[in-house]
Structures are given as C-alpha cells and as structure tokens.
PDB file of C-alpha atoms and ligand atoms in Angstrom:
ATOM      1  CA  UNK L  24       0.000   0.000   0.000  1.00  0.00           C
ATOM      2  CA  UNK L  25       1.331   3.373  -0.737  1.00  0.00           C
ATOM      3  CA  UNK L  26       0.895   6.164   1.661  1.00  0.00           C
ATOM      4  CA  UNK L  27       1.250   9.940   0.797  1.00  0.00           C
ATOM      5  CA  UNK L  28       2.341  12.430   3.376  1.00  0.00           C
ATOM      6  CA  UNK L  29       2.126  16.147   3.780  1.00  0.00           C
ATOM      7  CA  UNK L  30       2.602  18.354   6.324  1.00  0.00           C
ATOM      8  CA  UNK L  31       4.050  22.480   6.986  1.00  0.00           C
ATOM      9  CA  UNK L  32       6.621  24.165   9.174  1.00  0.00           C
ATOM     10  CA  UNK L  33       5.592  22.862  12.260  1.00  0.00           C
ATOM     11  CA  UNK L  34       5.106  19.338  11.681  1.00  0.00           C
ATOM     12  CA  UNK L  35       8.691  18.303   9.783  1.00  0.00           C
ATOM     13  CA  UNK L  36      10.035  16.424  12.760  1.00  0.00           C
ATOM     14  CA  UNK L  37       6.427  14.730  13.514  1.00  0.00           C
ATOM     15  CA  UNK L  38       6.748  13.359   9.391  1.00  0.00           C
ATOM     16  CA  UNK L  39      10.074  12.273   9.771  1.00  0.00           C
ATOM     17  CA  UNK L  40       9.099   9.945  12.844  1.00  0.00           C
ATOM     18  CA  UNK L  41       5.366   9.295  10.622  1.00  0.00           C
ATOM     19  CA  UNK L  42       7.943   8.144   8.038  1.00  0.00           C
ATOM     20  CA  UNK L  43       9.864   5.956   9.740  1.00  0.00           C
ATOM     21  CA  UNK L  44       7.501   4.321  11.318  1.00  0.00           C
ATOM     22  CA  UNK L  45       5.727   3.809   8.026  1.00  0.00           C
ATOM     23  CA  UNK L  46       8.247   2.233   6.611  1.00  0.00           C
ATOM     24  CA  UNK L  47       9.197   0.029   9.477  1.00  0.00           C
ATOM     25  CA  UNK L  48       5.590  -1.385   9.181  1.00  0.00           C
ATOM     26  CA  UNK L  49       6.079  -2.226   4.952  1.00  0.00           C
ATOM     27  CA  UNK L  50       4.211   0.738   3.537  1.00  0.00           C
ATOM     28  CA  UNK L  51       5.665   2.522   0.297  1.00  0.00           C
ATOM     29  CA  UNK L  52       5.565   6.738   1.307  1.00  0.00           C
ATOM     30  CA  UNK L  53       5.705   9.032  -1.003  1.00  0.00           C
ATOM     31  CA  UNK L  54       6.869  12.041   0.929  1.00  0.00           C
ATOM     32  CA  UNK L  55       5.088  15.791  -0.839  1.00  0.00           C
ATOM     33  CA  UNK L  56       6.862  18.682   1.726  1.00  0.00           C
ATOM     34  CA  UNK L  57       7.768  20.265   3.526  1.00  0.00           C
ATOM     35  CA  UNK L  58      10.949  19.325   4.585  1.00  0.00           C
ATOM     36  CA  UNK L  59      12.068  22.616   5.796  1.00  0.00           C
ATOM     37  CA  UNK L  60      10.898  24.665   9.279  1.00  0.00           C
ATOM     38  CA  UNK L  61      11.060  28.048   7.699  1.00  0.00           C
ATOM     39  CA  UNK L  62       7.586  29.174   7.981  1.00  0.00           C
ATOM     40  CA  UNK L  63       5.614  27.978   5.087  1.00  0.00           C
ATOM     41  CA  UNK L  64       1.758  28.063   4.181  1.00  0.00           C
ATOM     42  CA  UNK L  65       0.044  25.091   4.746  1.00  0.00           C
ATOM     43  CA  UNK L  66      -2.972  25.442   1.853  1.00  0.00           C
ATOM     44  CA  UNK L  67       0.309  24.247  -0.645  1.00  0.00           C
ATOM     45  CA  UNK L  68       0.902  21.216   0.935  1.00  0.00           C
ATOM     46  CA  UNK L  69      -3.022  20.364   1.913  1.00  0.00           C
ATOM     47  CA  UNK L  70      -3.192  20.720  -2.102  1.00  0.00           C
ATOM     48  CA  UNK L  71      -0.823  18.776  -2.792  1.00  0.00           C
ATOM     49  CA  UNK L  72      -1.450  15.651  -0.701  1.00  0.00           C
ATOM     50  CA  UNK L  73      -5.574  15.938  -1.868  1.00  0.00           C
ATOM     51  CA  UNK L  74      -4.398  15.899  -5.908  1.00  0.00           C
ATOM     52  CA  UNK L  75      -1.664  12.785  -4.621  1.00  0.00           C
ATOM     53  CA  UNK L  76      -5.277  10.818  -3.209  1.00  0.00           C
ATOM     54  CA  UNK L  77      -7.755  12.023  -5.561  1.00  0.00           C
ATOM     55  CA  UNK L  78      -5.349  10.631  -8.497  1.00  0.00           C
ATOM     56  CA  UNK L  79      -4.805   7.682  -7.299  1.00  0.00           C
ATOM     57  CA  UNK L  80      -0.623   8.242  -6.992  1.00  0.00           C
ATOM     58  CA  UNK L  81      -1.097   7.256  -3.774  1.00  0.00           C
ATOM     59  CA  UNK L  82      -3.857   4.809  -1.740  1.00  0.00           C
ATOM     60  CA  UNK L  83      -3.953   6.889   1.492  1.00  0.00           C
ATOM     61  CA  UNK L  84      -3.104  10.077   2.478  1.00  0.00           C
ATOM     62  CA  UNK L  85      -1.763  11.725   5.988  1.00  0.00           C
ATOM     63  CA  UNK L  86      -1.499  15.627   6.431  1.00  0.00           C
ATOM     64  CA  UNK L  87      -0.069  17.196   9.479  1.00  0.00           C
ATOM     65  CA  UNK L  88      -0.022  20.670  10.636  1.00  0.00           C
ATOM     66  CA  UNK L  89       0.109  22.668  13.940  1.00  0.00           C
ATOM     67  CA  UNK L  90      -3.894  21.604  14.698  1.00  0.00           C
ATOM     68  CA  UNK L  91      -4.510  19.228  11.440  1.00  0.00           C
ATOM     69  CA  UNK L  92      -7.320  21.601  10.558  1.00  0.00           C
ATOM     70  CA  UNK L  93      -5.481  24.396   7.999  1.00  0.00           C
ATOM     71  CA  UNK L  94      -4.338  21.281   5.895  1.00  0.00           C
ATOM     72  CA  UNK L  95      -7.317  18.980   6.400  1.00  0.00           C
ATOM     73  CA  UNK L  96      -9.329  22.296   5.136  1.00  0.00           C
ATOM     74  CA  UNK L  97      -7.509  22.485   2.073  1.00  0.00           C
ATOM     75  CA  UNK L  98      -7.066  19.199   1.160  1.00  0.00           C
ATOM     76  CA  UNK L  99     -10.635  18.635   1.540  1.00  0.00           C
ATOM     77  CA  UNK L 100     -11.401  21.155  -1.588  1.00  0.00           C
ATOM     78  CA  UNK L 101      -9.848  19.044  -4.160  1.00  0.00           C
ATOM     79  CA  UNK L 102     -12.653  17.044  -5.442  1.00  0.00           C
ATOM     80  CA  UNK L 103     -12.959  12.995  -4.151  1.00  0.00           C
ATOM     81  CA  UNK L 104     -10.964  14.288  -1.046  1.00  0.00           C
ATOM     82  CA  UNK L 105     -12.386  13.199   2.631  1.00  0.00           C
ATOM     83  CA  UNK L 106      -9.535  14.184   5.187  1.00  0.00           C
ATOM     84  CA  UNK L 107     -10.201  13.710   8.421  1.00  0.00           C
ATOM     85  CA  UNK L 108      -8.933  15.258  11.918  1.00  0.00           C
ATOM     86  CA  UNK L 109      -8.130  12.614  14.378  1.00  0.00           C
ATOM     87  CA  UNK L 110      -6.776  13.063  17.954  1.00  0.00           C
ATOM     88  CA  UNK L 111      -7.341   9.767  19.150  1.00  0.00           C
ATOM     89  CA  UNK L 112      -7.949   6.457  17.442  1.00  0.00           C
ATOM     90  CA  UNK L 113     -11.775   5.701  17.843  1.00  0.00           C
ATOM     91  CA  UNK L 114     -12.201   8.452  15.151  1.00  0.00           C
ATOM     92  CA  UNK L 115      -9.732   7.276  13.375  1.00  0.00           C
ATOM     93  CA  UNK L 116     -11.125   3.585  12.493  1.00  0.00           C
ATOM     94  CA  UNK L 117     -14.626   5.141  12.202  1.00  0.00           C
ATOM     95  CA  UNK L 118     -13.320   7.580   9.622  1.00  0.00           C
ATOM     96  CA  UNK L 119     -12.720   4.931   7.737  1.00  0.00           C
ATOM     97  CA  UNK L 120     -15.501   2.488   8.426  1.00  0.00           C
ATOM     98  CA  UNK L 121     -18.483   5.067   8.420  1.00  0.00           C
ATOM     99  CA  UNK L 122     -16.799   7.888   6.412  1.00  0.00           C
ATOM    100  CA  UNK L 123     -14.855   6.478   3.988  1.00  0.00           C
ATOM    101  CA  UNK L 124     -12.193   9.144   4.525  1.00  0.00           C
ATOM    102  CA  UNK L 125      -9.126   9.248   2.377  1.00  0.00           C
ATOM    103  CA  UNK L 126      -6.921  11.319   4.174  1.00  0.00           C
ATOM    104  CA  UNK L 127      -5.730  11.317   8.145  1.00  0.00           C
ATOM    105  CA  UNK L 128      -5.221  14.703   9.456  1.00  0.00           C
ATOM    106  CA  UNK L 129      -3.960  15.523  12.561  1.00  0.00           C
ATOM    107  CA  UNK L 130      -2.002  18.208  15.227  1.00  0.00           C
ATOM    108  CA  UNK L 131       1.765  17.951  16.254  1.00  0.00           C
ATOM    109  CA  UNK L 132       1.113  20.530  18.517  1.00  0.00           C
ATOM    110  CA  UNK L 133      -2.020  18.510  19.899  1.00  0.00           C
ATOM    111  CA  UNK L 134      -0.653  14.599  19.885  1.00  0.00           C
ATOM    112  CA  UNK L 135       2.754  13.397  20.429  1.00  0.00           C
ATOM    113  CA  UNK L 136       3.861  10.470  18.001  1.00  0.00           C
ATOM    114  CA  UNK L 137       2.892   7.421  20.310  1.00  0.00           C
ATOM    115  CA  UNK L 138      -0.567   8.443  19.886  1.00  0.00           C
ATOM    116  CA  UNK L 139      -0.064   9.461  16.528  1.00  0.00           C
ATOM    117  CA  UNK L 140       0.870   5.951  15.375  1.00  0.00           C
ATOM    118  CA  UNK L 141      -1.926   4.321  17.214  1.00  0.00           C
ATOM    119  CA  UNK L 142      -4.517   6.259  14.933  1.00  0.00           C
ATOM    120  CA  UNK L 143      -2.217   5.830  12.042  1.00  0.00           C
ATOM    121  CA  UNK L 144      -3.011   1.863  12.891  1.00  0.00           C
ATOM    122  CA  UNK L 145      -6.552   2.194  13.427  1.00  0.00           C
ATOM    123  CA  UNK L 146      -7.256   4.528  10.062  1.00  0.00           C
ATOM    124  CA  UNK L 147      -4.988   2.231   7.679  1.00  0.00           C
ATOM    125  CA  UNK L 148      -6.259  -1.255   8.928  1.00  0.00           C
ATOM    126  CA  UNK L 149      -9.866  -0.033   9.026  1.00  0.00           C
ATOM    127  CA  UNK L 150     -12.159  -1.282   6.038  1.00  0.00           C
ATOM    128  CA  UNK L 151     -15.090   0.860   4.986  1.00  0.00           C
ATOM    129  CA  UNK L 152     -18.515  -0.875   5.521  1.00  0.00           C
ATOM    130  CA  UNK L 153     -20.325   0.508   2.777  1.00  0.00           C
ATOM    131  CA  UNK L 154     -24.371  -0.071   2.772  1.00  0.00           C
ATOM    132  CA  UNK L 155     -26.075   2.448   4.573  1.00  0.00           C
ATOM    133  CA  UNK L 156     -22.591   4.655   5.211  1.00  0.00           C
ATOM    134  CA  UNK L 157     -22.641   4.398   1.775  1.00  0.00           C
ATOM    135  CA  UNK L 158     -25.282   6.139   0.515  1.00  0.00           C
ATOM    136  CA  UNK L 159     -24.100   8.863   3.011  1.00  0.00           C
ATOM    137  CA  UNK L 160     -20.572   9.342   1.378  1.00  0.00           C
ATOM    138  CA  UNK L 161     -22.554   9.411  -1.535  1.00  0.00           C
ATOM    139  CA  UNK L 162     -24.503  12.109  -0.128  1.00  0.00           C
ATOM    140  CA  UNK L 163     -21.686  14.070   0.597  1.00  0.00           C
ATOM    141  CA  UNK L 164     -20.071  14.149  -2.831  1.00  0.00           C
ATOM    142  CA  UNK L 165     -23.029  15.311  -4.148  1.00  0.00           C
ATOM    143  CA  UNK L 166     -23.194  18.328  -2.272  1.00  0.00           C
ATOM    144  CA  UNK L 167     -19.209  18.346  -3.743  1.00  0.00           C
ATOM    145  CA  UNK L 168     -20.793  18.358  -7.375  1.00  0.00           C
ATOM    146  CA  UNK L 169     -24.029  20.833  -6.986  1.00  0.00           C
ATOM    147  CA  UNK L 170     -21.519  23.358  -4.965  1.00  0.00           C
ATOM    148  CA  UNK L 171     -18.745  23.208  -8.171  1.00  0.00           C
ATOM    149  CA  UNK L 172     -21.278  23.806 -10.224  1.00  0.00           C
ATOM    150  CA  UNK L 173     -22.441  26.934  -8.833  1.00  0.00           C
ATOM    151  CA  UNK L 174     -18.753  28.578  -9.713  1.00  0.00           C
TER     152      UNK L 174
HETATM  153  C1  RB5 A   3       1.158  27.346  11.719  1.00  0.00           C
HETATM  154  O1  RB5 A   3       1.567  28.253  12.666  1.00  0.00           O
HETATM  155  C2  RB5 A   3      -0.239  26.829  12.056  1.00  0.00           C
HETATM  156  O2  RB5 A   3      -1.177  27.809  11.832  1.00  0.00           O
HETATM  157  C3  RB5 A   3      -0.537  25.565  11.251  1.00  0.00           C
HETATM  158  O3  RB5 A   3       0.431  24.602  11.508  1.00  0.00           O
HETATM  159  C4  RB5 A   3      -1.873  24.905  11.517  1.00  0.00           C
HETATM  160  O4  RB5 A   3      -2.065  24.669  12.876  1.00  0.00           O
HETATM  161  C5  RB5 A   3      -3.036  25.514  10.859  1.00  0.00           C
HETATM  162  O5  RB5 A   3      -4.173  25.041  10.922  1.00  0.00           O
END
C-alpha cells in the first residue's frame, strides 16, 4: 500500500518519525513537503497531498499541521478528497468504516507520536462498511458536485 504524506513548518520532525515508522511497518511513502521549518503556508501542501489521493498516486493520504485543521481544510477542496482530523484512534477507524475518509489529518502541537501511530493503525487497517454509510458518502459528494457547479 502506498501512503502519501504532507505536512508544513511545524510538523517536519512529527513526518520524519510518521515516516519511519511507516516504513518500518512495509508501507511505500511518497513524501510531498515540507521538509524545511522556515515558515511555510500550509494550503500548498493540503493541495498537494488531496491531488496525490484524488489521483490515485497514492492509496492513502496523511497531512499534518500545527492543529490538522489548515491542511485537512484544504485538502478537503480538491474534489474525491475526505480528510479527516483525528486526535485519538476511535475516530480514526470510524473515519474509515463510516466515512470512507481518504486522508488522516492531525495536530503535532495537539498529539505526540505514540498516539499518533496508534490512529495511524486504526485509520490504515480499518475497512469501509459501505451499505447504509454508503449512501451517506454518496450524499456528501453530491453536495461536492451541486456546490462546483455553482462557480
Ligand atoms: C502554523 O503556525 C499553524 O497555523 C498551522 O500549523 C496549523 O495549525 C493551521 O491550521
């Protein structure tokens, strides 16, 4: 399975520990920035990792920012994207079984990486369950398609 990983300024050494740990567990990552702490604007890189998912370059995606939320936000407008903010692992596997969500978002200035790879566990070995959660994702991604159409 290939995983995709974003993240700004404040998350670099957070990735670099995501990474590792990643790869210690058999995943291909595909690593989109930032590498560098020099203040940078998150919106880039929350683009970046939703084009990496919604393409299909990569199977799963994981953002990470100061709160999760600035890069969740704007890797949830790229069309197909469903990122998700998780700060403990119960949302995590239901992000995935209800939600369907393509993309795990979270803080590095809200969880330290213990409990950052515990939700990393629960959101990648989690299974959508389809049927009634279903019709719901479906639901949301037509809100996605009236809303572009309105621009
Ligand atoms: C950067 O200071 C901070 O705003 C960013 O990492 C994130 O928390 C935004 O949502």
């Amino acid at each position: 399975m290939k995983i995709g990983i974003a993240n700004d300024h404040a998350s670099v050494e957070m990735k670099q520990q995501v990474v590792a740990y990643l790869k210690e567990k058999g995943y291909d990552v595909v690593n989109y920035g930032t590498d560098s702490t020099e203040s940078c604007d998150y919106p880039v890189y929350g683009e970046k990792i939703g084009h990496a998912v919604a393409s299909g370059e990569v199977d799963f995606g994981i953002a990470i920012c100061g709160t999760g939320l600035g890069i969740s936000l704007a890797a949830n407008k790229v069309h197909g994207i469903r990122a998700a903010v998780c700060s403990e692992p119960y949302t995590a596997r239901l992000s995935r079984q209800h939600n369907n969500a393509n993309i795990l978002a979270f803080g590095s200035r809200v969880i330290g990486i213990e409990l950052a790879k515990m939700i990393i566990d629960e959101f990648l070995s989690a299974e959508f369950e389809g049927g009634r959660h279903q019709r719901r994702v479906d639901m949301i991604m037509d809100v996605e398609r009236r809303e572009s159409k309105l621009d």
